[in-house]
Structures are given as C-alpha cells and as structure tokens.
Amino acid sequence: MSVLTLVRHGQASYMEADYDKLSVLGEEQARKLGHYWSRHRITFDRVIHGPAKRHKRTMEIAAEVVRSAGLPWPEAEEVPDLDEFDAFTVMRIMVPRLVKENTAIAELNQKFEDAGRSSEAGWHLQKLFEGVTRLWSSNEFETPETETWAQFRHRVGSAISRLRATTARSSRVVAFTSGGPIAATMGYALNLNPVQTIEFVWLSRNASYSQFLFSGERFSVHAFNAIPHLDDLSLFTYR
C-alpha cells in the first residue's frame, strides 16, 4: 500500500498585488510542517509540487528543515496539472453576469463593494467567491476564457492517475498544491458530485495535509486537513 500526502500551500498574500507569494505567516507554517516531519522521522520516496510559486516555496521551506535534520529529501518534480483553477478569471467573467441574474450573488457583491478597504472586505470577498464558484462548479455557466469545473477535475484526476501509475509499490509520496486539487482528489476518492466536492476547498487550511492510500485500483481517503504541526491558534488560516 502506498501513501499520497497532498499539502496545501502556506498562507499566500491574500488581497495583495502578488497573491502567489507566501506571507511571512505562510513561511512559518511551512517551516512548522518541516519540523513536524523531522521530529517524527517522516521521509518520502517522491516529492512533487504544482507550478505556482506558493507551491514550490512551501516545498522548499519544508525541505530545508528536513534536510537540516539529516533526513533524505528526493529531488522535486514539478507537475503543472496540480495547479489551482483560475479563480481570478472565473470571478472576472462570472460576477458581472451573475449580479444581473442572481439576487444572492448581487447582494454578496454589493456587501463586498460597500466594505471598501475595511477589515471586513476580505470576509465579504470570500463569501462572494464561494457563491460564484459553487455556481461555476455546477457547470450551468459556460466560461470559454478558462476551464470548466469538469475540465479542472479531469486535469487533476489525470495527474493523480499518472502519479499512481508511475509510483513504486509501498511508496510514500508528497505533493504540494492548492485547495482546489485537494478538493478534486477528495471528490474522486469519495465519489462526490461537483457541488459536494467544491465544499472541501473552503475547509482546507493553509499548510494542512490530506492523505490517500492507493494500491492497484484502490484509492481511499486516510486523512483530511490535518494540522498536528500547527501548535498555535495564530497559525490557523484558510486564506
């Protein structure tokens, strides 16, 4: 039986010009993960990361800690198909349409606009984002400028299938990615519909890990959203 550990990146720079850069807190979250693995002598046979800067940097920080403890860390492989869905394009395309057609989305958008630069703006943006992407995941709206939810889920599923097919038996694999690919993998393992699946995106904490067991045709959930390495409430973040 092999084990696949999917790690969500550390906190990125939410609502900043360069979202893809880890925040100072995000770097500390990644460091804590590395210390946890080192303390428990957890090693991996294969290391993978998605193409985003936040994926690679989370991996690099954890790797530095593990290696400094004298433990092995394989050369990392980049897998583009483990990238997040293009949330910014989905929002740019769908919000203007939905505010005219959907009362709930219009209300959420108005609350976000009214919040301006206040401390509540991030919370209202998150609620708007959740509402829009739920509708996007239902495949009721075409988004020709970017991939559909079905295409995204197929992309991630194909990446996981290739990983399984090219991994030796009884291996431990870790992949650094985002909440969307983790949610898609949970949906695949549990045979969930799109609306059920996308709910896992909002539950996934920064620098948390989820684990899956696989052997032959078997692929099952072992853990979701684990954060034993984050030992202080100040380290608990979702965005």
PDB file of C-alpha atoms in Angstrom:
ATOM      1  CA  MET A   1       0.000   0.000   0.000  1.00  0.00           C
ATOM      2  CA  SER A   2       1.367   3.419  -0.986  1.00  0.00           C
ATOM      3  CA  VAL A   3       0.562   6.735   0.684  1.00  0.00           C
ATOM      4  CA  LEU A   4      -0.033  10.026  -1.124  1.00  0.00           C
ATOM      5  CA  THR A   5       0.189  13.144   1.045  1.00  0.00           C
ATOM      6  CA  LEU A   6      -1.270  16.304  -0.504  1.00  0.00           C
ATOM      7  CA  VAL A   7      -0.095  19.501   1.198  1.00  0.00           C
ATOM      8  CA  ARG A   8      -1.909  22.772   0.746  1.00  0.00           C
ATOM      9  CA  HIS A   9       0.493  25.678   0.391  1.00  0.00           C
ATOM     10  CA  GLY A  10       1.191  28.025   3.283  1.00  0.00           C
ATOM     11  CA  GLN A  11      -0.756  31.262   3.536  1.00  0.00           C
ATOM     12  CA  ALA A  12      -0.375  33.322   0.377  1.00  0.00           C
ATOM     13  CA  SER A  13      -0.636  37.107   0.086  1.00  0.00           C
ATOM     14  CA  TYR A  14      -4.436  37.355   0.019  1.00  0.00           C
ATOM     15  CA  MET A  15      -5.784  40.618  -1.443  1.00  0.00           C
ATOM     16  CA  GLU A  16      -2.251  41.778  -2.283  1.00  0.00           C
ATOM     17  CA  ALA A  17      -0.809  42.558  -5.718  1.00  0.00           C
ATOM     18  CA  ASP A  18       1.104  39.260  -5.840  1.00  0.00           C
ATOM     19  CA  TYR A  19      -1.189  36.655  -4.302  1.00  0.00           C
ATOM     20  CA  ASP A  20       1.190  33.849  -5.295  1.00  0.00           C
ATOM     21  CA  LYS A  21       3.858  34.934  -2.800  1.00  0.00           C
ATOM     22  CA  LEU A  22       3.824  33.276   0.632  1.00  0.00           C
ATOM     23  CA  SER A  23       3.166  35.630   3.521  1.00  0.00           C
ATOM     24  CA  VAL A  24       5.535  35.679   6.497  1.00  0.00           C
ATOM     25  CA  LEU A  25       2.980  33.550   8.340  1.00  0.00           C
ATOM     26  CA  GLY A  26       2.786  31.185   5.365  1.00  0.00           C
ATOM     27  CA  GLU A  27       6.541  30.654   5.506  1.00  0.00           C
ATOM     28  CA  GLU A  28       6.320  29.864   9.218  1.00  0.00           C
ATOM     29  CA  GLN A  29       3.526  27.356   8.571  1.00  0.00           C
ATOM     30  CA  ALA A  30       5.729  25.569   6.030  1.00  0.00           C
ATOM     31  CA  ARG A  31       8.629  25.600   8.471  1.00  0.00           C
ATOM     32  CA  LYS A  32       6.437  24.043  11.165  1.00  0.00           C
ATOM     33  CA  LEU A  33       5.488  21.260   8.763  1.00  0.00           C
ATOM     34  CA  GLY A  34       9.146  20.517   8.079  1.00  0.00           C
ATOM     35  CA  HIS A  35       9.910  20.395  11.800  1.00  0.00           C
ATOM     36  CA  TYR A  36       6.993  18.010  12.368  1.00  0.00           C
ATOM     37  CA  TRP A  37       8.253  15.621   9.713  1.00  0.00           C
ATOM     38  CA  SER A  38      11.786  15.848  11.075  1.00  0.00           C
ATOM     39  CA  ARG A  39      10.729  15.253  14.661  1.00  0.00           C
ATOM     40  CA  HIS A  40       8.755  12.162  13.682  1.00  0.00           C
ATOM     41  CA  ARG A  41      11.403  10.973  11.191  1.00  0.00           C
ATOM     42  CA  ILE A  42       8.879  11.031   8.347  1.00  0.00           C
ATOM     43  CA  THR A  43      10.500  10.719   4.934  1.00  0.00           C
ATOM     44  CA  PHE A  44       9.244  10.451   1.361  1.00  0.00           C
ATOM     45  CA  ASP A  45      10.261   8.439  -1.672  1.00  0.00           C
ATOM     46  CA  ARG A  46       8.944  11.007  -4.119  1.00  0.00           C
ATOM     47  CA  VAL A  47       8.344  14.769  -3.894  1.00  0.00           C
ATOM     48  CA  ILE A  48       6.080  16.705  -6.261  1.00  0.00           C
ATOM     49  CA  HIS A  49       4.865  20.297  -6.415  1.00  0.00           C
ATOM     50  CA  GLY A  50       2.461  22.257  -8.568  1.00  0.00           C
ATOM     51  CA  PRO A  51       3.680  25.104 -10.817  1.00  0.00           C
ATOM     52  CA  ALA A  52       2.727  28.060  -8.610  1.00  0.00           C
ATOM     53  CA  LYS A  53       5.343  29.964  -6.615  1.00  0.00           C
ATOM     54  CA  ARG A  54       3.430  29.286  -3.402  1.00  0.00           C
ATOM     55  CA  HIS A  55       3.527  25.535  -4.078  1.00  0.00           C
ATOM     56  CA  LYS A  56       7.257  25.455  -4.752  1.00  0.00           C
ATOM     57  CA  ARG A  57       8.173  27.791  -1.896  1.00  0.00           C
ATOM     58  CA  THR A  58       6.170  25.780   0.653  1.00  0.00           C
ATOM     59  CA  MET A  59       8.028  22.689  -0.516  1.00  0.00           C
ATOM     60  CA  GLU A  60      11.419  24.413  -0.410  1.00  0.00           C
ATOM     61  CA  ILE A  61      10.990  25.640   3.161  1.00  0.00           C
ATOM     62  CA  ALA A  62       9.842  22.242   4.427  1.00  0.00           C
ATOM     63  CA  ALA A  63      12.699  20.583   2.523  1.00  0.00           C
ATOM     64  CA  GLU A  64      15.304  22.883   4.087  1.00  0.00           C
ATOM     65  CA  VAL A  65      14.153  21.915   7.574  1.00  0.00           C
ATOM     66  CA  VAL A  66      14.041  18.188   6.812  1.00  0.00           C
ATOM     67  CA  ARG A  67      17.481  18.194   5.195  1.00  0.00           C
ATOM     68  CA  SER A  68      18.973  20.212   8.047  1.00  0.00           C
ATOM     69  CA  ALA A  69      17.875  17.379  10.360  1.00  0.00           C
ATOM     70  CA  GLY A  70      19.943  14.951   8.307  1.00  0.00           C
ATOM     71  CA  LEU A  71      16.970  13.261   6.664  1.00  0.00           C
ATOM     72  CA  PRO A  72      16.765  12.494   2.932  1.00  0.00           C
ATOM     73  CA  TRP A  73      14.654  14.608   0.601  1.00  0.00           C
ATOM     74  CA  PRO A  74      14.298  13.485  -3.047  1.00  0.00           C
ATOM     75  CA  GLU A  75      14.714  15.896  -5.929  1.00  0.00           C
ATOM     76  CA  ALA A  76      11.335  17.509  -6.509  1.00  0.00           C
ATOM     77  CA  GLU A  77       9.271  17.106  -9.680  1.00  0.00           C
ATOM     78  CA  GLU A  78       7.014  19.876 -10.994  1.00  0.00           C
ATOM     79  CA  VAL A  79       3.579  18.744 -12.188  1.00  0.00           C
ATOM     80  CA  PRO A  80       1.691  21.577 -13.963  1.00  0.00           C
ATOM     81  CA  ASP A  81      -1.643  19.738 -13.780  1.00  0.00           C
ATOM     82  CA  LEU A  82      -1.639  20.128  -9.983  1.00  0.00           C
ATOM     83  CA  ASP A  83      -2.181  23.868 -10.375  1.00  0.00           C
ATOM     84  CA  GLU A  84      -5.222  25.596  -8.883  1.00  0.00           C
ATOM     85  CA  PHE A  85      -8.201  26.517 -11.056  1.00  0.00           C
ATOM     86  CA  ASP A  86      -8.085  30.085 -12.361  1.00  0.00           C
ATOM     87  CA  ALA A  87     -10.239  31.671  -9.681  1.00  0.00           C
ATOM     88  CA  PHE A  88      -9.447  35.221 -10.758  1.00  0.00           C
ATOM     89  CA  THR A  89     -10.667  34.629 -14.314  1.00  0.00           C
ATOM     90  CA  VAL A  90     -13.764  32.792 -13.090  1.00  0.00           C
ATOM     91  CA  MET A  91     -14.627  35.771 -10.889  1.00  0.00           C
ATOM     92  CA  ARG A  92     -13.862  38.332 -13.600  1.00  0.00           C
ATOM     93  CA  ILE A  93     -16.099  36.550 -16.092  1.00  0.00           C
ATOM     94  CA  MET A  94     -18.953  35.429 -13.893  1.00  0.00           C
ATOM     95  CA  VAL A  95     -19.537  38.214 -11.361  1.00  0.00           C
ATOM     96  CA  PRO A  96     -20.723  40.828 -13.916  1.00  0.00           C
ATOM     97  CA  ARG A  97     -23.123  38.263 -15.412  1.00  0.00           C
ATOM     98  CA  LEU A  98     -24.398  36.874 -12.141  1.00  0.00           C
ATOM     99  CA  VAL A  99     -25.152  40.202 -10.461  1.00  0.00           C
ATOM    100  CA  LYS A 100     -27.758  40.706 -13.209  1.00  0.00           C
ATOM    101  CA  GLU A 101     -29.231  37.206 -12.960  1.00  0.00           C
ATOM    102  CA  ASN A 102     -28.810  36.031  -9.376  1.00  0.00           C
ATOM    103  CA  THR A 103     -30.151  38.004  -6.414  1.00  0.00           C
ATOM    104  CA  ALA A 104     -27.963  36.245  -3.844  1.00  0.00           C
ATOM    105  CA  ILE A 105     -24.780  36.946  -5.808  1.00  0.00           C
ATOM    106  CA  ALA A 106     -25.839  40.549  -6.364  1.00  0.00           C
ATOM    107  CA  GLU A 107     -26.281  41.009  -2.601  1.00  0.00           C
ATOM    108  CA  LEU A 108     -22.900  39.427  -1.828  1.00  0.00           C
ATOM    109  CA  ASN A 109     -21.212  41.614  -4.425  1.00  0.00           C
ATOM    110  CA  GLN A 110     -22.846  44.747  -3.021  1.00  0.00           C
ATOM    111  CA  LYS A 111     -21.652  43.911   0.504  1.00  0.00           C
ATOM    112  CA  PHE A 112     -18.129  43.436  -0.814  1.00  0.00           C
ATOM    113  CA  GLU A 113     -18.198  46.755  -2.662  1.00  0.00           C
ATOM    114  CA  ASP A 114     -19.632  48.541   0.378  1.00  0.00           C
ATOM    115  CA  ALA A 115     -16.836  47.142   2.563  1.00  0.00           C
ATOM    116  CA  GLY A 116     -14.250  49.050   0.529  1.00  0.00           C
ATOM    117  CA  ARG A 117     -10.859  48.742   2.208  1.00  0.00           C
ATOM    118  CA  SER A 118     -12.230  47.924   5.639  1.00  0.00           C
ATOM    119  CA  SER A 119     -11.166  44.882   7.645  1.00  0.00           C
ATOM    120  CA  GLU A 120     -14.389  43.144   6.572  1.00  0.00           C
ATOM    121  CA  ALA A 121     -13.601  43.331   2.842  1.00  0.00           C
ATOM    122  CA  GLY A 122     -11.709  40.043   2.817  1.00  0.00           C
ATOM    123  CA  TRP A 123     -14.556  38.198   4.516  1.00  0.00           C
ATOM    124  CA  HIS A 124     -17.141  39.551   2.058  1.00  0.00           C
ATOM    125  CA  LEU A 125     -14.893  38.716  -0.905  1.00  0.00           C
ATOM    126  CA  GLN A 126     -14.564  35.160   0.380  1.00  0.00           C
ATOM    127  CA  LYS A 127     -18.349  34.759   0.628  1.00  0.00           C
ATOM    128  CA  LEU A 128     -18.776  36.157  -2.889  1.00  0.00           C
ATOM    129  CA  PHE A 129     -16.068  33.819  -4.170  1.00  0.00           C
ATOM    130  CA  GLU A 130     -17.751  30.806  -2.568  1.00  0.00           C
ATOM    131  CA  GLY A 131     -21.117  31.694  -4.067  1.00  0.00           C
ATOM    132  CA  VAL A 132     -19.741  32.237  -7.560  1.00  0.00           C
ATOM    133  CA  THR A 133     -17.587  29.111  -7.644  1.00  0.00           C
ATOM    134  CA  ARG A 134     -20.443  26.932  -6.389  1.00  0.00           C
ATOM    135  CA  LEU A 135     -22.403  28.016  -9.444  1.00  0.00           C
ATOM    136  CA  TRP A 136     -19.338  27.564 -11.659  1.00  0.00           C
ATOM    137  CA  SER A 137     -18.838  24.016 -10.351  1.00  0.00           C
ATOM    138  CA  SER A 138     -22.424  23.113 -11.240  1.00  0.00           C
ATOM    139  CA  ASN A 139     -21.453  23.583 -14.917  1.00  0.00           C
ATOM    140  CA  GLU A 140     -24.554  25.681 -15.526  1.00  0.00           C
ATOM    141  CA  PHE A 141     -22.471  28.532 -16.928  1.00  0.00           C
ATOM    142  CA  GLU A 142     -20.016  28.411 -19.806  1.00  0.00           C
ATOM    143  CA  THR A 143     -16.631  30.038 -19.210  1.00  0.00           C
ATOM    144  CA  PRO A 144     -14.834  29.842 -22.573  1.00  0.00           C
ATOM    145  CA  GLU A 145     -11.975  32.051 -21.331  1.00  0.00           C
ATOM    146  CA  THR A 146     -10.952  29.420 -18.781  1.00  0.00           C
ATOM    147  CA  GLU A 147     -11.523  25.752 -17.985  1.00  0.00           C
ATOM    148  CA  THR A 148     -14.833  24.480 -16.661  1.00  0.00           C
ATOM    149  CA  TRP A 149     -15.069  22.677 -13.341  1.00  0.00           C
ATOM    150  CA  ALA A 150     -15.384  19.382 -15.224  1.00  0.00           C
ATOM    151  CA  GLN A 151     -12.193  20.144 -17.169  1.00  0.00           C
ATOM    152  CA  PHE A 152     -10.381  21.148 -13.994  1.00  0.00           C
ATOM    153  CA  ARG A 153     -11.438  17.997 -12.188  1.00  0.00           C
ATOM    154  CA  HIS A 154     -10.363  15.872 -15.167  1.00  0.00           C
ATOM    155  CA  ARG A 155      -6.975  17.639 -15.267  1.00  0.00           C
ATOM    156  CA  VAL A 156      -6.310  16.935 -11.601  1.00  0.00           C
ATOM    157  CA  GLY A 157      -7.648  13.394 -11.858  1.00  0.00           C
ATOM    158  CA  SER A 158      -5.325  12.696 -14.776  1.00  0.00           C
ATOM    159  CA  ALA A 159      -2.351  13.980 -12.772  1.00  0.00           C
ATOM    160  CA  ILE A 160      -3.225  11.738  -9.829  1.00  0.00           C
ATOM    161  CA  SER A 161      -3.715   8.753 -12.135  1.00  0.00           C
ATOM    162  CA  ARG A 162      -0.302   9.301 -13.742  1.00  0.00           C
ATOM    163  CA  LEU A 163       1.278   9.651 -10.323  1.00  0.00           C
ATOM    164  CA  ARG A 164      -0.234   6.358  -9.193  1.00  0.00           C
ATOM    165  CA  ALA A 165       0.854   4.582 -12.354  1.00  0.00           C
ATOM    166  CA  THR A 166       4.470   5.759 -12.071  1.00  0.00           C
ATOM    167  CA  THR A 167       4.973   5.227  -8.333  1.00  0.00           C
ATOM    168  CA  ALA A 168       6.629   2.089  -6.995  1.00  0.00           C
ATOM    169  CA  ARG A 169       4.703  -0.123  -4.602  1.00  0.00           C
ATOM    170  CA  SER A 170       4.744   0.736  -0.879  1.00  0.00           C
ATOM    171  CA  SER A 171       5.989   4.264  -1.576  1.00  0.00           C
ATOM    172  CA  ARG A 172       5.413   7.494   0.322  1.00  0.00           C
ATOM    173  CA  VAL A 173       4.690  10.418  -1.994  1.00  0.00           C
ATOM    174  CA  VAL A 174       4.148  14.062  -1.052  1.00  0.00           C
ATOM    175  CA  ALA A 175       2.714  16.688  -3.404  1.00  0.00           C
ATOM    176  CA  PHE A 176       2.446  20.416  -2.654  1.00  0.00           C
ATOM    177  CA  THR A 177      -0.578  22.016  -4.291  1.00  0.00           C
ATOM    178  CA  SER A 178      -3.708  24.104  -3.587  1.00  0.00           C
ATOM    179  CA  GLY A 179      -7.141  23.661  -2.081  1.00  0.00           C
ATOM    180  CA  GLY A 180      -8.843  23.030  -5.423  1.00  0.00           C
ATOM    181  CA  PRO A 181      -6.772  19.993  -6.443  1.00  0.00           C
ATOM    182  CA  ILE A 182      -7.067  18.594  -2.915  1.00  0.00           C
ATOM    183  CA  ALA A 183     -10.851  19.019  -3.061  1.00  0.00           C
ATOM    184  CA  ALA A 184     -10.981  17.399  -6.507  1.00  0.00           C
ATOM    185  CA  THR A 185      -8.988  14.436  -5.203  1.00  0.00           C
ATOM    186  CA  MET A 186     -11.313  14.100  -2.210  1.00  0.00           C
ATOM    187  CA  GLY A 187     -14.270  14.147  -4.591  1.00  0.00           C
ATOM    188  CA  TYR A 188     -12.691  11.446  -6.717  1.00  0.00           C
ATOM    189  CA  ALA A 189     -11.903   9.225  -3.725  1.00  0.00           C
ATOM    190  CA  LEU A 190     -15.374   9.627  -2.197  1.00  0.00           C
ATOM    191  CA  ASN A 191     -17.313   9.684  -5.500  1.00  0.00           C
ATOM    192  CA  LEU A 192     -18.907  13.060  -4.754  1.00  0.00           C
ATOM    193  CA  ASN A 193     -20.800  15.365  -7.096  1.00  0.00           C
ATOM    194  CA  PRO A 194     -19.266  18.756  -8.054  1.00  0.00           C
ATOM    195  CA  VAL A 195     -21.201  20.860  -5.524  1.00  0.00           C
ATOM    196  CA  GLN A 196     -20.278  18.477  -2.698  1.00  0.00           C
ATOM    197  CA  THR A 197     -16.676  18.372  -3.859  1.00  0.00           C
ATOM    198  CA  ILE A 198     -16.057  22.106  -4.012  1.00  0.00           C
ATOM    199  CA  GLU A 199     -17.077  22.495  -0.355  1.00  0.00           C
ATOM    200  CA  PHE A 200     -13.736  20.906   0.566  1.00  0.00           C
ATOM    201  CA  VAL A 201     -11.997  23.959  -0.913  1.00  0.00           C
ATOM    202  CA  TRP A 202     -13.327  26.172   1.882  1.00  0.00           C
ATOM    203  CA  LEU A 203     -12.429  23.664   4.617  1.00  0.00           C
ATOM    204  CA  SER A 204      -8.770  23.249   3.685  1.00  0.00           C
ATOM    205  CA  ARG A 205      -6.389  25.127   5.998  1.00  0.00           C
ATOM    206  CA  ASN A 206      -3.101  26.581   4.844  1.00  0.00           C
ATOM    207  CA  ALA A 207      -0.202  24.116   5.194  1.00  0.00           C
ATOM    208  CA  SER A 208      -2.584  21.297   6.126  1.00  0.00           C
ATOM    209  CA  TYR A 209      -2.114  17.864   4.644  1.00  0.00           C
ATOM    210  CA  SER A 210      -4.532  15.221   3.413  1.00  0.00           C
ATOM    211  CA  GLN A 211      -3.574  11.601   2.847  1.00  0.00           C
ATOM    212  CA  PHE A 212      -4.744   8.909   0.462  1.00  0.00           C
ATOM    213  CA  LEU A 213      -3.937   5.206   0.357  1.00  0.00           C
ATOM    214  CA  PHE A 214      -3.554   3.558  -3.029  1.00  0.00           C
ATOM    215  CA  SER A 215      -2.756   0.138  -4.421  1.00  0.00           C
ATOM    216  CA  GLY A 216      -3.913  -1.168  -7.778  1.00  0.00           C
ATOM    217  CA  GLU A 217      -7.468   0.095  -8.310  1.00  0.00           C
ATOM    218  CA  ARG A 218      -7.908   1.074  -4.674  1.00  0.00           C
ATOM    219  CA  PHE A 219      -7.744   4.778  -3.823  1.00  0.00           C
ATOM    220  CA  SER A 220      -9.154   5.841  -0.462  1.00  0.00           C
ATOM    221  CA  VAL A 221      -9.048   8.744   1.987  1.00  0.00           C
ATOM    222  CA  HIS A 222      -6.846   8.255   5.039  1.00  0.00           C
ATOM    223  CA  ALA A 223      -6.861  11.810   6.457  1.00  0.00           C
ATOM    224  CA  PHE A 224      -8.138  15.266   5.518  1.00  0.00           C
ATOM    225  CA  ASN A 225      -6.977  18.733   6.545  1.00  0.00           C
ATOM    226  CA  ALA A 226      -4.556  17.518   9.226  1.00  0.00           C
ATOM    227  CA  ILE A 227      -2.575  20.193  11.103  1.00  0.00           C
ATOM    228  CA  PRO A 228      -0.769  18.471  14.017  1.00  0.00           C
ATOM    229  CA  HIS A 229       2.272  20.615  13.202  1.00  0.00           C
ATOM    230  CA  LEU A 230       0.455  23.921  13.736  1.00  0.00           C
ATOM    231  CA  ASP A 231       0.680  24.219  17.505  1.00  0.00           C
ATOM    232  CA  ASP A 232      -0.719  27.715  17.973  1.00  0.00           C
ATOM    233  CA  LEU A 233      -4.091  29.222  17.038  1.00  0.00           C
ATOM    234  CA  SER A 234      -2.307  32.138  15.376  1.00  0.00           C
ATOM    235  CA  LEU A 235      -1.086  29.683  12.727  1.00  0.00           C
ATOM    236  CA  PHE A 236      -4.603  28.556  11.746  1.00  0.00           C
ATOM    237  CA  THR A 237      -5.574  30.242   8.465  1.00  0.00           C
ATOM    238  CA  TYR A 238      -7.733  29.452   5.463  1.00  0.00           C
ATOM    239  CA  ARG A 239      -6.745  32.332   3.178  1.00  0.00           C
TER     240      ARG A 239
END
